[in-house]
Amino acid sequence: MKLKYIALLSFALLIIAPIQANVKPAPEWGPTGHRVVGKIADTYLKGSTKRAIEKLLKRHSLSFVSTFGDEIKSDDRYREFYTWHYVNMKANESYEDSEKNPKGDAVTGAEYCIKILKDKNASDDDKAFYLKLLIHIIGDIHQPMHAGLAEDKGGNDVKVKWMGKDTNLHRVWDSDMLEGYNMSYTELASNADALSKEQIKVIEAGTITDWVNESHALANTVYKNVKRGDNLSYKYAYDNLTIARSQLQKGGIRLAKLLNDIF
Ligand code: ADE
Ligand code: ZN
Ligand code: ZN
């Protein structure tokens, strides 16, 4: 009798575990992507900005705190911040004319963080919290699938294979493609493309909304190039890693620009 129960329980677990693993949307740029953005931003910070940030972050690096936004997702007390990681728009829409999520999105989230960081009356603890979130969100908005469609949760529901293994289009861009590249975040950051002063100026220009619209345009192309069930492999990485690396670099430069303006 006991054996029968154990067999039944094992069978149920065998069925439930993969279902559970599938319902949870992928995390953000994996840790590597966020750390690259932090590491690149670091190289563009003014001395005075660096000192202000060091004090708030108690000497932890931007890369170290860049994953904080994902870490607090496991803590129910921070549930209200969940929608700040992404922004959804219809394919032919820009952020300005899209229907806004009443719970907030990456744009309103980042703007709120900036507001607290500029507020003379905010406590250092609050400033540290929203600084860590801002560092994370600016990374997220440069992942094209964080500015994708609502109907498939930014590609989370577009099931594909990566090198023959089940995954989804969102996760390919968050982590599969970068991990497959097999470079550490410091190597990726130090091998970012050399840019002229003019090129950096162009990247720094614009608003968070402009950057989200740019990411959304990239998401439209990503969707066009992939069909459900595709097995994405070396050719996909060959065609898309340049874009992913460029987005990480833009994320870093723009994060530094925001921080230099705030501090
Ligand atoms: N992660 C969870 N839901 C998402 C969505 N709708 N768009 C992008 N990323 C998400
Ligand atoms: Zn993600
Ligand atoms: Zn995130």
Coordinates of C-alpha atoms and ligand atoms in Angstrom, one line a residue:
M1 CA 0.0 0.0 0.0
K2 CA 2.8 2.4 1.1
L3 CA 4.7 1.6 -2.1
K4 CA 1.6 2.5 -4.2
Y5 CA 1.4 5.9 -2.6
I6 CA 5.1 6.6 -3.2
A7 CA 4.7 5.5 -6.8
L8 CA 1.6 7.8 -7.2
L9 CA 3.3 10.8 -5.6
S10 CA 6.5 10.4 -7.8
F11 CA 4.3 10.2 -10.9
A12 CA 2.4 13.3 -9.9
L13 CA 5.7 15.2 -9.2
L14 CA 7.0 14.0 -12.6
I15 CA 4.0 15.7 -14.3
I16 CA 3.8 18.9 -12.1
A17 CA 7.5 19.8 -11.9
P18 CA 7.9 20.5 -15.7
I19 CA 4.6 22.4 -15.8
Q20 CA 5.7 24.6 -12.9
A21 CA 9.1 25.2 -14.5
N22 CA 7.3 26.4 -17.7
V23 CA 4.8 28.9 -16.3
K24 CA 7.3 31.2 -14.7
P25 CA 8.5 33.9 -17.1
A26 CA 12.2 34.0 -17.6
P27 CA 14.3 36.4 -15.5
E28 CA 15.8 39.5 -17.0
W29 CA 19.1 39.8 -19.0
G30 CA 20.7 37.0 -17.1
P31 CA 23.2 38.2 -14.4
T32 CA 25.8 38.5 -17.1
G33 CA 23.9 41.1 -19.2
H34 CA 23.1 43.2 -16.2
R35 CA 26.7 43.1 -14.9
V36 CA 28.1 44.1 -18.3
V37 CA 25.8 47.2 -18.3
G38 CA 27.1 48.0 -14.8
K39 CA 30.7 47.5 -15.7
I40 CA 30.5 49.6 -18.9
A41 CA 28.6 52.4 -17.0
D42 CA 31.4 52.4 -14.4
T43 CA 33.9 53.5 -17.1
Y44 CA 31.8 56.5 -18.0
L45 CA 31.1 57.9 -14.5
K46 CA 32.5 61.3 -13.4
G47 CA 34.7 61.2 -10.3
S48 CA 32.0 63.1 -8.3
T49 CA 29.3 60.7 -9.4
K50 CA 31.5 57.7 -8.5
R51 CA 32.0 59.1 -5.0
A52 CA 28.3 59.7 -4.4
I53 CA 27.4 56.2 -5.6
E54 CA 30.1 54.5 -3.6
K55 CA 28.7 56.1 -0.5
L56 CA 25.1 55.0 -1.2
L57 CA 26.1 51.4 -2.3
K58 CA 28.6 51.0 0.6
R59 CA 31.4 50.4 -1.9
H60 CA 29.6 47.6 -3.8
S61 CA 30.1 47.9 -7.6
L62 CA 27.4 48.8 -10.1
S63 CA 27.9 45.2 -11.5
F64 CA 27.4 43.7 -8.1
V65 CA 24.1 45.5 -7.4
S66 CA 22.8 45.3 -11.0
T67 CA 21.0 42.0 -10.3
F68 CA 19.2 43.3 -7.2
G69 CA 16.0 43.9 -9.1
D70 CA 15.8 40.2 -9.9
E71 CA 16.8 39.1 -6.5
I72 CA 13.9 40.9 -4.7
K73 CA 11.4 39.1 -7.0
S74 CA 11.6 36.2 -4.7
D75 CA 10.4 38.4 -1.8
D76 CA 6.6 39.1 -1.7
R77 CA 7.2 42.4 0.0
Y78 CA 8.5 43.8 -3.3
R79 CA 5.7 42.4 -5.6
E80 CA 4.7 46.0 -6.5
F81 CA 7.9 46.4 -8.5
Y82 CA 7.4 43.4 -10.8
T83 CA 6.0 45.3 -13.7
W84 CA 8.9 47.8 -13.6
H85 CA 11.1 45.3 -15.4
Y86 CA 9.5 45.6 -18.8
V87 CA 7.1 47.6 -21.0
N88 CA 4.7 46.1 -23.6
M89 CA 3.6 47.8 -26.8
K90 CA 1.7 46.7 -29.9
A91 CA 4.0 46.1 -32.9
N92 CA 3.2 49.4 -34.7
E93 CA 3.0 51.6 -31.5
S94 CA 5.5 53.8 -29.8
Y95 CA 5.6 54.1 -26.0
E96 CA 3.9 57.5 -26.2
D97 CA 0.7 56.2 -27.8
S98 CA 0.6 52.8 -26.2
E99 CA -1.9 51.8 -23.5
K100 CA -0.1 52.1 -20.2
N101 CA 0.1 49.4 -17.6
P102 CA -1.8 50.9 -14.5
K103 CA 0.7 49.0 -12.3
G104 CA 3.6 50.9 -13.9
D105 CA 6.3 49.8 -16.3
A106 CA 10.0 50.2 -16.9
V107 CA 9.6 53.9 -18.0
T108 CA 7.5 55.0 -15.1
G109 CA 9.6 52.8 -12.8
A110 CA 12.9 54.4 -13.9
E111 CA 11.4 57.9 -13.7
Y112 CA 10.3 57.2 -10.1
C113 CA 13.8 56.0 -9.2
I114 CA 15.3 59.2 -10.6
K115 CA 12.8 61.3 -8.7
I116 CA 13.8 59.7 -5.4
L117 CA 17.5 60.0 -6.2
K118 CA 17.1 63.8 -6.9
D119 CA 14.9 64.3 -3.8
K120 CA 16.9 66.2 -1.1
N121 CA 14.5 64.9 1.6
A122 CA 14.8 61.2 0.7
S123 CA 16.8 59.0 3.1
D124 CA 20.1 57.4 2.0
D125 CA 18.5 53.9 2.5
D126 CA 15.7 54.8 0.0
K127 CA 18.2 56.3 -2.4
A128 CA 20.3 53.2 -2.3
F129 CA 17.2 51.0 -2.9
Y130 CA 16.1 53.1 -5.9
L131 CA 19.6 53.5 -7.3
K132 CA 20.0 49.7 -7.4
L133 CA 16.6 49.4 -9.1
L134 CA 17.5 52.1 -11.6
I135 CA 20.8 50.3 -12.5
H136 CA 18.7 47.2 -13.1
I137 CA 15.9 48.7 -15.1
I138 CA 18.2 50.6 -17.5
G139 CA 19.7 47.2 -18.3
D140 CA 16.3 45.6 -18.8
I141 CA 15.0 48.2 -21.2
H142 CA 18.0 47.5 -23.5
Q143 CA 17.0 43.9 -23.8
P144 CA 14.7 44.1 -26.9
M145 CA 12.2 41.5 -25.5
H146 CA 11.6 43.7 -22.5
A147 CA 9.9 46.1 -24.9
G148 CA 7.9 43.5 -26.8
L149 CA 4.3 42.4 -27.1
A150 CA 1.9 41.9 -24.2
E151 CA 0.2 39.0 -25.8
D152 CA 3.2 36.7 -25.5
K153 CA 4.7 38.3 -22.5
G154 CA 7.7 39.8 -24.4
G155 CA 8.4 36.4 -26.1
N156 CA 8.1 34.3 -22.9
D157 CA 5.3 32.4 -24.6
V158 CA 7.1 32.0 -27.9
K159 CA 8.5 28.5 -27.4
V160 CA 11.7 27.8 -29.4
K161 CA 14.8 25.6 -29.0
W162 CA 18.2 26.9 -28.3
M163 CA 20.9 24.5 -29.6
G164 CA 18.2 21.7 -29.4
K165 CA 17.0 22.5 -25.9
D166 CA 13.5 23.8 -25.0
T167 CA 13.4 27.5 -24.1
N168 CA 11.6 30.6 -25.3
L169 CA 12.4 33.6 -27.3
H170 CA 12.6 35.9 -24.3
R171 CA 15.1 33.6 -22.5
V172 CA 17.2 33.3 -25.7
W173 CA 17.7 37.1 -25.5
D174 CA 18.0 37.3 -21.6
S175 CA 20.6 34.6 -21.3
D176 CA 20.9 31.6 -23.7
M177 CA 22.6 33.6 -26.5
L178 CA 25.0 35.4 -24.1
E179 CA 25.8 32.3 -22.1
G180 CA 26.5 30.4 -25.3
Y181 CA 29.1 33.1 -26.1
N182 CA 30.9 32.0 -22.9
M183 CA 32.6 35.3 -22.0
S184 CA 32.6 36.6 -18.5
Y185 CA 30.9 40.0 -17.8
T186 CA 34.3 41.7 -17.4
E187 CA 35.5 40.3 -20.7
L188 CA 32.4 41.4 -22.5
A189 CA 32.6 44.9 -21.0
S190 CA 36.3 45.3 -21.8
N191 CA 35.8 44.1 -25.3
A192 CA 32.9 46.5 -26.1
D193 CA 33.4 48.3 -29.4
A194 CA 35.7 51.4 -29.5
L195 CA 33.5 54.4 -30.0
S196 CA 34.3 58.0 -31.1
K197 CA 33.2 61.0 -28.9
E198 CA 30.6 61.7 -31.5
Q199 CA 29.2 58.2 -31.4
I200 CA 29.0 58.3 -27.6
K201 CA 27.1 61.7 -27.8
V202 CA 24.6 60.2 -30.2
I203 CA 24.0 57.2 -27.9
E204 CA 23.7 59.4 -24.8
A205 CA 21.1 61.6 -26.5
G206 CA 17.4 61.2 -26.0
T207 CA 15.1 60.1 -23.1
I208 CA 14.3 56.8 -21.5
T209 CA 11.2 56.8 -23.7
D210 CA 13.3 57.1 -26.8
W211 CA 15.5 54.3 -25.7
V212 CA 12.5 52.1 -25.0
N213 CA 11.1 52.9 -28.5
E214 CA 14.5 51.9 -30.0
S215 CA 14.4 48.6 -28.1
H216 CA 10.8 48.0 -29.2
A217 CA 11.9 48.5 -32.9
L218 CA 14.6 45.8 -32.3
A219 CA 11.9 43.5 -30.7
N220 CA 9.8 43.8 -33.9
T221 CA 12.7 42.6 -36.0
V222 CA 13.4 39.8 -33.5
Y223 CA 9.8 38.6 -33.8
K224 CA 9.9 38.8 -37.6
N225 CA 13.0 36.6 -37.8
V226 CA 11.7 33.7 -35.6
K227 CA 8.8 31.2 -35.8
R228 CA 7.5 29.3 -32.9
G229 CA 9.3 25.9 -32.7
D230 CA 12.4 27.1 -34.5
N231 CA 15.7 25.6 -33.3
L232 CA 17.9 28.6 -32.9
S233 CA 21.6 27.9 -33.1
Y234 CA 25.0 29.1 -34.2
K235 CA 23.6 31.0 -37.2
Y236 CA 21.1 32.9 -34.9
A237 CA 24.0 33.9 -32.5
Y238 CA 26.1 34.9 -35.5
D239 CA 23.3 37.2 -36.8
N240 CA 22.2 38.6 -33.4
L241 CA 25.1 38.8 -31.0
T242 CA 26.3 42.1 -32.5
I243 CA 22.9 43.6 -31.6
A244 CA 22.9 42.2 -28.1
R245 CA 26.5 43.5 -27.5
S246 CA 25.6 46.9 -28.8
Q247 CA 22.5 47.1 -26.6
L248 CA 24.6 46.2 -23.6
Q249 CA 27.1 49.0 -24.5
K250 CA 24.3 51.5 -25.1
G251 CA 22.7 50.5 -21.7
G252 CA 26.0 51.1 -19.9
I253 CA 26.7 54.5 -21.6
R254 CA 23.1 55.7 -21.0
L255 CA 23.1 54.5 -17.4
A256 CA 26.3 56.5 -16.8
K257 CA 24.7 59.5 -18.5
L258 CA 21.6 59.4 -16.2
L259 CA 23.8 59.0 -13.1
N260 CA 26.2 61.8 -14.0
D261 CA 23.1 64.0 -14.5
I262 CA 21.6 63.0 -11.1
F263 CA 24.7 63.2 -8.9
Ligands
ADE1 N1 8.3 39.3 -18.1 C1 7.1 39.0 -17.5 N2 6.1 39.4 -18.2 C2 6.6 40.1 -19.2 C3 6.1 40.9 -20.3 N3 4.7 41.0 -20.5 N4 6.9 41.5 -21.2 C4 8.2 41.3 -21.0 N5 8.8 40.7 -20.0 C5 8.0 40.1 -19.1
ZN2 ZN 13.8 39.1 -19.2
ZN3 ZN 14.6 42.9 -14.6

